[in-house]
Amino acid sequence: MLRPAGPPGCYSYTSPHGGSNLEVSVVETDYKNYALLHTESGPSPGPAFRMATLYSRSQAPGAAVREKFTAFAKARGFTEDGIVFLPRNEKCLEEHE
């Protein structure tokens, strides 16, 4: 579960898999169509982790949003090869315990 940590849009999270502490920031959103998030591991003995995420209310975000995300990820040091848009999944996934 995300816990507020600092200014609005900043959260912390402890992974149930290994107990890593992660810092999650909502960097940009228009509240109707998309949100850009940046996640990175806090100080820990394990390897560093970082991730840029695009959340979209549609399964097929428009070209402008995709370009915005690509620029956002590159500005945070991700390479073109490290930026991936997953294929659409038409199936609903069942909840598993």
CSV table of C-alpha atoms in Angstrom, one decimal:
chain,number,residue,atom,x,y,z
A,1,MET,CA,0.0,0.0,0.0
A,2,LEU,CA,1.3,3.5,-0.9
A,3,ARG,CA,1.9,5.8,2.1
A,4,PRO,CA,2.1,9.6,1.7
A,5,ALA,CA,5.7,10.7,2.0
A,6,GLY,CA,6.5,14.4,1.8
A,7,PRO,CA,4.9,16.8,-0.7
A,8,PRO,CA,1.6,15.9,-2.5
A,9,GLY,CA,2.1,13.2,-5.1
A,10,CYS,CA,5.0,11.5,-3.3
A,11,TYR,CA,4.5,8.1,-1.7
A,12,SER,CA,6.6,5.3,-0.2
A,13,TYR,CA,5.9,1.6,-0.5
A,14,THR,CA,7.5,-1.5,1.1
A,15,SER,CA,7.6,-4.4,-1.3
A,16,PRO,CA,6.2,-7.6,0.2
A,17,HIS,CA,8.8,-9.5,-1.9
A,18,GLY,CA,12.1,-8.8,-0.2
A,19,GLY,CA,11.0,-5.8,1.8
A,20,SER,CA,12.6,-3.2,-0.5
A,21,ASN,CA,11.6,0.4,0.2
A,22,LEU,CA,10.4,2.2,-2.9
A,23,GLU,CA,9.7,5.9,-3.5
A,24,VAL,CA,6.8,6.6,-5.9
A,25,SER,CA,6.1,10.1,-7.4
A,26,VAL,CA,3.2,11.2,-9.5
A,27,VAL,CA,5.2,13.5,-11.8
A,28,GLU,CA,2.5,14.6,-14.1
A,29,THR,CA,-1.2,14.0,-14.6
A,30,ASP,CA,-4.2,15.6,-16.3
A,31,TYR,CA,-6.6,13.7,-14.0
A,32,LYS,CA,-8.8,12.6,-16.9
A,33,ASN,CA,-6.5,10.7,-19.4
A,34,TYR,CA,-3.1,9.8,-18.0
A,35,ALA,CA,-0.6,9.9,-15.2
A,36,LEU,CA,3.2,9.7,-15.4
A,37,LEU,CA,4.9,8.0,-12.4
A,38,HIS,CA,8.5,7.6,-11.4
A,39,THR,CA,9.5,4.8,-9.0
A,40,GLU,CA,12.9,4.2,-7.5
A,41,SER,CA,14.3,2.2,-4.6
A,42,GLY,CA,15.4,3.9,-1.5
A,43,PRO,CA,18.6,3.2,0.3
A,44,SER,CA,18.9,-0.6,0.6
A,45,PRO,CA,21.5,-3.3,0.5
A,46,GLY,CA,20.0,-4.8,-2.8
A,47,PRO,CA,20.4,-3.6,-6.3
A,48,ALA,CA,19.0,-0.2,-7.3
A,49,PHE,CA,15.6,-0.2,-9.0
A,50,ARG,CA,13.9,2.5,-11.0
A,51,MET,CA,10.9,2.5,-13.3
A,52,ALA,CA,8.9,5.1,-15.3
A,53,THR,CA,5.2,4.2,-15.7
A,54,LEU,CA,2.4,5.6,-17.9
A,55,TYR,CA,-1.1,5.0,-16.6
A,56,SER,CA,-3.9,5.6,-19.1
A,57,ARG,CA,-7.6,5.5,-18.8
A,58,SER,CA,-7.8,4.1,-22.3
A,59,GLN,CA,-6.2,0.9,-23.5
A,60,ALA,CA,-4.7,2.8,-26.5
A,61,PRO,CA,-3.2,6.1,-25.3
A,62,GLY,CA,-2.9,8.6,-28.1
A,63,ALA,CA,0.3,9.5,-29.8
A,64,ALA,CA,0.7,12.7,-27.9
A,65,VAL,CA,0.6,10.9,-24.5
A,66,ARG,CA,2.9,8.2,-25.8
A,67,GLU,CA,5.4,10.9,-27.0
A,68,LYS,CA,5.1,12.7,-23.6
A,69,PHE,CA,5.9,9.5,-21.8
A,70,THR,CA,8.9,8.7,-24.0
A,71,ALA,CA,10.3,12.2,-23.4
A,72,PHE,CA,9.6,11.8,-19.6
A,73,ALA,CA,11.4,8.5,-19.5
A,74,LYS,CA,14.4,9.7,-21.5
A,75,ALA,CA,14.7,12.7,-19.3
A,76,ARG,CA,15.1,10.3,-16.4
A,77,GLY,CA,17.9,8.4,-18.1
A,78,PHE,CA,16.0,5.6,-19.7
A,79,THR,CA,17.2,4.6,-23.2
A,80,GLU,CA,15.0,4.0,-26.2
A,81,ASP,CA,15.5,0.3,-25.9
A,82,GLY,CA,14.4,0.4,-22.3
A,83,ILE,CA,11.1,2.1,-23.1
A,84,VAL,CA,8.4,-0.4,-23.8
A,85,PHE,CA,4.6,-0.1,-24.6
A,86,LEU,CA,3.0,-3.4,-23.8
A,87,PRO,CA,0.5,-4.8,-26.3
A,88,ARG,CA,-3.2,-4.4,-25.6
A,89,ASN,CA,-4.9,-7.2,-23.7
A,90,GLU,CA,-8.6,-7.7,-24.6
A,91,LYS,CA,-9.2,-10.3,-21.9
A,92,CYS,CA,-10.2,-9.4,-18.4
A,93,LEU,CA,-7.9,-11.0,-15.8
A,94,GLU,CA,-9.4,-12.8,-13.0
A,95,GLU,CA,-8.4,-11.9,-9.5
A,96,HIS,CA,-6.1,-14.5,-7.9
A,97,GLU,CA,-5.3,-14.9,-4.2
